[in-house]
Coordinates of C-alpha atoms in Angstrom, one line a residue:
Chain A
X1 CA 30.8 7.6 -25.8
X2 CA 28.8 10.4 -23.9
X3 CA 26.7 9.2 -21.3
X4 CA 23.2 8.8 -22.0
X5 CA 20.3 11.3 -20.8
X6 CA 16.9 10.3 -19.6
X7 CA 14.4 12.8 -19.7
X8 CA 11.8 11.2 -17.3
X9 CA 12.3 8.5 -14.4
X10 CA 10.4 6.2 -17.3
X11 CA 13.3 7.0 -19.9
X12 CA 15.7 5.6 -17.4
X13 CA 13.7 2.8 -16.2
X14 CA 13.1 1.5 -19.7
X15 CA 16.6 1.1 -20.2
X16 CA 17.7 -0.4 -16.7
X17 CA 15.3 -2.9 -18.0
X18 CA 16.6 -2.9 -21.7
X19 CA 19.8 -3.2 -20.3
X20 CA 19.2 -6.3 -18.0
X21 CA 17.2 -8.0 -20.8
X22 CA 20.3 -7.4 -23.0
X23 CA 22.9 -8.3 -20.4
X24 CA 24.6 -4.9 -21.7
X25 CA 26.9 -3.9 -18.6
X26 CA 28.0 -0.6 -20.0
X27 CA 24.5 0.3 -20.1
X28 CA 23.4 -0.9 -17.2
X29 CA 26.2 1.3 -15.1
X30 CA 24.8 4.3 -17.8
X31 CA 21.7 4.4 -15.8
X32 CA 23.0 4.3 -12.3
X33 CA 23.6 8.1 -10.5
X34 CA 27.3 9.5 -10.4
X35 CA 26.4 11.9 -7.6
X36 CA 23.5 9.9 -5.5
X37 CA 24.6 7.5 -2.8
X38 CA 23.7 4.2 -4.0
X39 CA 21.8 1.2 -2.7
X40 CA 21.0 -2.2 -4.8
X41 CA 19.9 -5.3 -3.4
X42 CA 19.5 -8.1 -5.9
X43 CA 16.2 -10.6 -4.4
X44 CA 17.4 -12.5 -1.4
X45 CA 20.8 -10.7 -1.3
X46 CA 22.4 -8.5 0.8
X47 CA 22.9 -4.4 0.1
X48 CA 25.9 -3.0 -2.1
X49 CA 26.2 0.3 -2.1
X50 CA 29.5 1.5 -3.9
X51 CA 29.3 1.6 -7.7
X52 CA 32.4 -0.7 -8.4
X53 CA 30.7 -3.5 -6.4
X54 CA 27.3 -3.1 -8.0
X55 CA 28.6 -3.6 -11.4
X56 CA 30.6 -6.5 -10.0
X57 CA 27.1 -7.5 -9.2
X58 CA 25.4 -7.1 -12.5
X59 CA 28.5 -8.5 -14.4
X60 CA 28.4 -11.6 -12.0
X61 CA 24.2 -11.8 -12.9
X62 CA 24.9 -11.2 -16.9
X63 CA 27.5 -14.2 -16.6
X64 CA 24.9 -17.0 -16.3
X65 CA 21.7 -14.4 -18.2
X66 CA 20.7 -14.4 -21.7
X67 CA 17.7 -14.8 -23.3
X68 CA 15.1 -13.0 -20.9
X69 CA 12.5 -10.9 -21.2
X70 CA 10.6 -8.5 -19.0
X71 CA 7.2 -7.4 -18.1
X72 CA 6.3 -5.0 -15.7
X73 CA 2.7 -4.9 -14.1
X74 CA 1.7 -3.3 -11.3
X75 CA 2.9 0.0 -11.1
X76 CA 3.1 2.7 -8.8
X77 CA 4.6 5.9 -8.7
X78 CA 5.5 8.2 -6.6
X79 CA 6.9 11.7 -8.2
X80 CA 8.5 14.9 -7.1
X81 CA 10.4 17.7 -9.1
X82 CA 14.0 15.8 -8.9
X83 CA 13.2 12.7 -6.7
X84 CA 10.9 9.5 -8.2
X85 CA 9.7 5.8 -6.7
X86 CA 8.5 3.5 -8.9
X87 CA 7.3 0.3 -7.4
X88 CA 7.1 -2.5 -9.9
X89 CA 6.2 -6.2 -10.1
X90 CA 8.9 -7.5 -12.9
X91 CA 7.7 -11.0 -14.5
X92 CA 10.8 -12.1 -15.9
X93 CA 10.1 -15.0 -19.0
X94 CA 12.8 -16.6 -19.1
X95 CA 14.3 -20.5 -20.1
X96 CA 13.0 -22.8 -23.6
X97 CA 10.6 -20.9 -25.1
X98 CA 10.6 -17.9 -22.2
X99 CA 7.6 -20.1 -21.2
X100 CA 8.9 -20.3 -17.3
X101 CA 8.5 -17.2 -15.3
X102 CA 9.9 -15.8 -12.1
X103 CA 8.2 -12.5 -10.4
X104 CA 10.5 -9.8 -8.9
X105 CA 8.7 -7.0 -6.6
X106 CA 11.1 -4.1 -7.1
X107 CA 11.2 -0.5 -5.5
X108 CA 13.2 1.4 -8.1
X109 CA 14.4 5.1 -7.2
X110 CA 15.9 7.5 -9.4
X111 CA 17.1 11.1 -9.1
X112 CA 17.3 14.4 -11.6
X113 CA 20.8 15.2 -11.7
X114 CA 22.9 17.6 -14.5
X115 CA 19.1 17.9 -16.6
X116 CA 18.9 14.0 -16.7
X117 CA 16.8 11.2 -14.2
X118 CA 19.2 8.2 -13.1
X119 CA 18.6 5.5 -10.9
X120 CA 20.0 5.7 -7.2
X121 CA 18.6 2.6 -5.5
X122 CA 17.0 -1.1 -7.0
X123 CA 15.7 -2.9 -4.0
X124 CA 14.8 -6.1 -5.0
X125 CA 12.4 -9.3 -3.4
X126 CA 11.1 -12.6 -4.7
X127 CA 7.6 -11.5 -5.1
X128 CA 4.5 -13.8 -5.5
X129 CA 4.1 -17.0 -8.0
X130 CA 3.4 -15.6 -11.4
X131 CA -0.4 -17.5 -11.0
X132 CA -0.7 -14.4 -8.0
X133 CA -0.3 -11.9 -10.6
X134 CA -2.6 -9.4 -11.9
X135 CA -2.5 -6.0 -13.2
X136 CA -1.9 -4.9 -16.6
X137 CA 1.5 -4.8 -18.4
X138 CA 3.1 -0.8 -18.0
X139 CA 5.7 -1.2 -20.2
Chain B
X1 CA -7.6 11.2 18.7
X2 CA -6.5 13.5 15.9
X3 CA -3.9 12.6 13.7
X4 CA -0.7 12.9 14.3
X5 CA 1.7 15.2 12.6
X6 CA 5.4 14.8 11.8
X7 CA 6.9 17.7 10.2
X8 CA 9.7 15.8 9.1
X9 CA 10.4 12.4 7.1
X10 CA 12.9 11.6 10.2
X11 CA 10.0 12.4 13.1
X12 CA 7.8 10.1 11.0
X13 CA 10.6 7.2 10.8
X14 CA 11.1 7.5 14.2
X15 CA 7.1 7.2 15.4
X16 CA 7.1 4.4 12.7
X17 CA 10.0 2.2 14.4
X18 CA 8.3 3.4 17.6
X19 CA 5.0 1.9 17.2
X20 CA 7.0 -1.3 16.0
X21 CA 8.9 -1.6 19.1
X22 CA 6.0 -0.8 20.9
X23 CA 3.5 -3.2 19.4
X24 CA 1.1 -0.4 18.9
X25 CA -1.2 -0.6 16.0
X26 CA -2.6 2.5 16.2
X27 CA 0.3 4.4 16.6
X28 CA 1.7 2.3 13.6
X29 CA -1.5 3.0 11.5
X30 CA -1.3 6.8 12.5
X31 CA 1.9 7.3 10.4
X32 CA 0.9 5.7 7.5
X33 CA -0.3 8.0 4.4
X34 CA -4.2 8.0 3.8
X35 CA -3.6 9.4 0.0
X36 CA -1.2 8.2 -1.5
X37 CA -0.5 4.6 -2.7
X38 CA 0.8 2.0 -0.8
X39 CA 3.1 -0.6 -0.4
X40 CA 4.3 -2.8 2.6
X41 CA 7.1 -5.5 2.4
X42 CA 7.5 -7.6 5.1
X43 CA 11.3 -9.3 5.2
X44 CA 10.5 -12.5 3.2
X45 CA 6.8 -11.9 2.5
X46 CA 4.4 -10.6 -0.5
X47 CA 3.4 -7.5 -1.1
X48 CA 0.2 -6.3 1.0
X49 CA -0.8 -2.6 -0.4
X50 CA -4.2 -1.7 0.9
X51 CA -4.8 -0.4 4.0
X52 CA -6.7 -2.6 5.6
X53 CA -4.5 -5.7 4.3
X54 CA -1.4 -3.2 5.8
X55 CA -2.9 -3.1 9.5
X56 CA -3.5 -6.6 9.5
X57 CA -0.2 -7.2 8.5
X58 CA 1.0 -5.4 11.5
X59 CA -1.5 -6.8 13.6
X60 CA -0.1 -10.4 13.0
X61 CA 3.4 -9.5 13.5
X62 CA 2.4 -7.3 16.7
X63 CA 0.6 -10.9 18.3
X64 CA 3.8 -12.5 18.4
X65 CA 5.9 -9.3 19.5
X66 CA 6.4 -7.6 22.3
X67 CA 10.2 -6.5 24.0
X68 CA 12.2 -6.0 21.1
X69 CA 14.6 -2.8 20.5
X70 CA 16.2 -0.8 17.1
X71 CA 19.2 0.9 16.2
X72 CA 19.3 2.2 12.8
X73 CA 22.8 2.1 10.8
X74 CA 23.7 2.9 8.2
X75 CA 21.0 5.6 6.7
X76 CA 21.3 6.8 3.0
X77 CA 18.7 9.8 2.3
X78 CA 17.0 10.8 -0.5
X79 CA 15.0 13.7 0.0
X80 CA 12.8 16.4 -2.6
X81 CA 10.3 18.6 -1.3
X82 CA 7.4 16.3 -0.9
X83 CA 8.9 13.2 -1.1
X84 CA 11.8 11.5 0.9
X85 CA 13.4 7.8 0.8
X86 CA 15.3 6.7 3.3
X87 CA 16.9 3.0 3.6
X88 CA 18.1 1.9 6.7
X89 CA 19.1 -1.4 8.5
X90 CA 17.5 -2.1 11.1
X91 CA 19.0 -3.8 13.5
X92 CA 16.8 -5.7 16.0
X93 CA 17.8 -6.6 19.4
X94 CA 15.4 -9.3 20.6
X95 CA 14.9 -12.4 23.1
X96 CA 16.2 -13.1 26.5
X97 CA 17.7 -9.9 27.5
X98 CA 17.8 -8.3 23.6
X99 CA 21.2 -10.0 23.4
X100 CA 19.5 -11.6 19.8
X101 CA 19.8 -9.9 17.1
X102 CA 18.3 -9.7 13.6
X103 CA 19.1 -7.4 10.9
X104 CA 16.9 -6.1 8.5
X105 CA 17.3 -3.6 5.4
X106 CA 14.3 -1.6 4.3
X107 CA 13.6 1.4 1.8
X108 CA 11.0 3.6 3.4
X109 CA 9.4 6.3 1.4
X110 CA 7.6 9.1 2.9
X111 CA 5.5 11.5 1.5
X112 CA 4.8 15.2 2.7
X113 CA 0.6 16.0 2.5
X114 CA -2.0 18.2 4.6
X115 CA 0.9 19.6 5.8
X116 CA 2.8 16.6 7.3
X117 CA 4.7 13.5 6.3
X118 CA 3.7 10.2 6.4
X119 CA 5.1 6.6 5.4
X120 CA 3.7 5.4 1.8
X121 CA 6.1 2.2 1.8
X122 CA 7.9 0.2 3.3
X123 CA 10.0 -2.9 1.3
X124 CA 12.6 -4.9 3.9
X125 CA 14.3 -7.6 3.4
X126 CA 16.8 -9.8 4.9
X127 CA 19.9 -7.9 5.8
X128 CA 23.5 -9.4 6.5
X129 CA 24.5 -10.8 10.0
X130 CA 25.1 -9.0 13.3
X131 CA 28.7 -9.2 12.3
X132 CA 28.7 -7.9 8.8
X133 CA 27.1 -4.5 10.5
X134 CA 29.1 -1.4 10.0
X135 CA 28.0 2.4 11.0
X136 CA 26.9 4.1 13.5
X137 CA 23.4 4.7 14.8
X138 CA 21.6 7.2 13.5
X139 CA 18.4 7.2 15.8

């Protein structure tokens, strides 16, 4: 399978996303940079930085997932030719019904590399109680 | 007092961990951007991202402060023309003769505008132990 291309730093952040709604590993490590260093810190953990142990990471959180769904709200962006931050609130529905909800502040950067966007760094933090939220939906 | 100027991502960094060892508000205020959106993460706390809400942030931390020290380890850079990410840990050296310390990891973005760079977030979070700290300083 050829690894997939994102055009814009959207592209690649819609299937980061996809691909933790879906608990699809192999997708999830599509997104993530071959030649950037790498930084992810899941809320309330501590930094991994090598791409073996960030997958380990995601594997360990698709273990006990299934059956979520995100919304993004909140955005903002901060663009250059090859470089891009994208700050995010993610509500994440999730349990019976996806009627529970957890909020997720997120600073998400990603990198053009070999004509394609990947992500470099998720840095991750409980963010406010979903009845703090407001914004529109981005995604 | 004119603004100050920092010609690079790192001279801004280091006037930005300045004013916070410091206690200076105004010097901390000085190297944030006045244009582009922004976004401050305390470690533990909500979003704040006007700037008003930012100073005061700062302000409250700064009450309580006063003799604490940095060293940076660990630095990972992401840099474009204009824009530059740069995560650090921060490690704090605090109390009774700084023997204390906290760590800290943070994603700092900087933008470059007008001719200089300034800090447009900010987004820390607990980091691991003293004893889990490996690297050199890099300030």
């Amino acid at each position: 399978m050829s690894a997939p291309v994102f055009d814009t730093p959207r592209a690649c952040e819609d299937a980061f996303y996809g691909a933790f709604a879906a608990c699809d590993l192999g997708a999830m490590m599509g997104v993530w940079s071959h030649d950037a260093p790498l930084l992810c810190i899941h809320p309330g953990g501590l930094p991994v930085t090598s791409r073996e142990a960030i997958a380990r990471s995601w594997a360990g959180i698709f273990e006990g997932g299934g059956g979520v769904r995100f919304t993004l709200t909140d955005l903002r962006v901060v663009e250059a030719a090859d470089v891009a931050v994208r700050f995010v609130h993610e509500n994440i529905h999730h349990g019976p019904g996806l009627r529970a909800m957890a909020v997720v502040c997120a600073t998400n950067v990603y990198v053009c590399e070999s004509g394609g966007w990947k992500m470099c760094s998720h840095h991750a933090s409980p963010g406010p109680s979903a009845g703090g939220i407001a914004g529109d939906a981005v995604h």
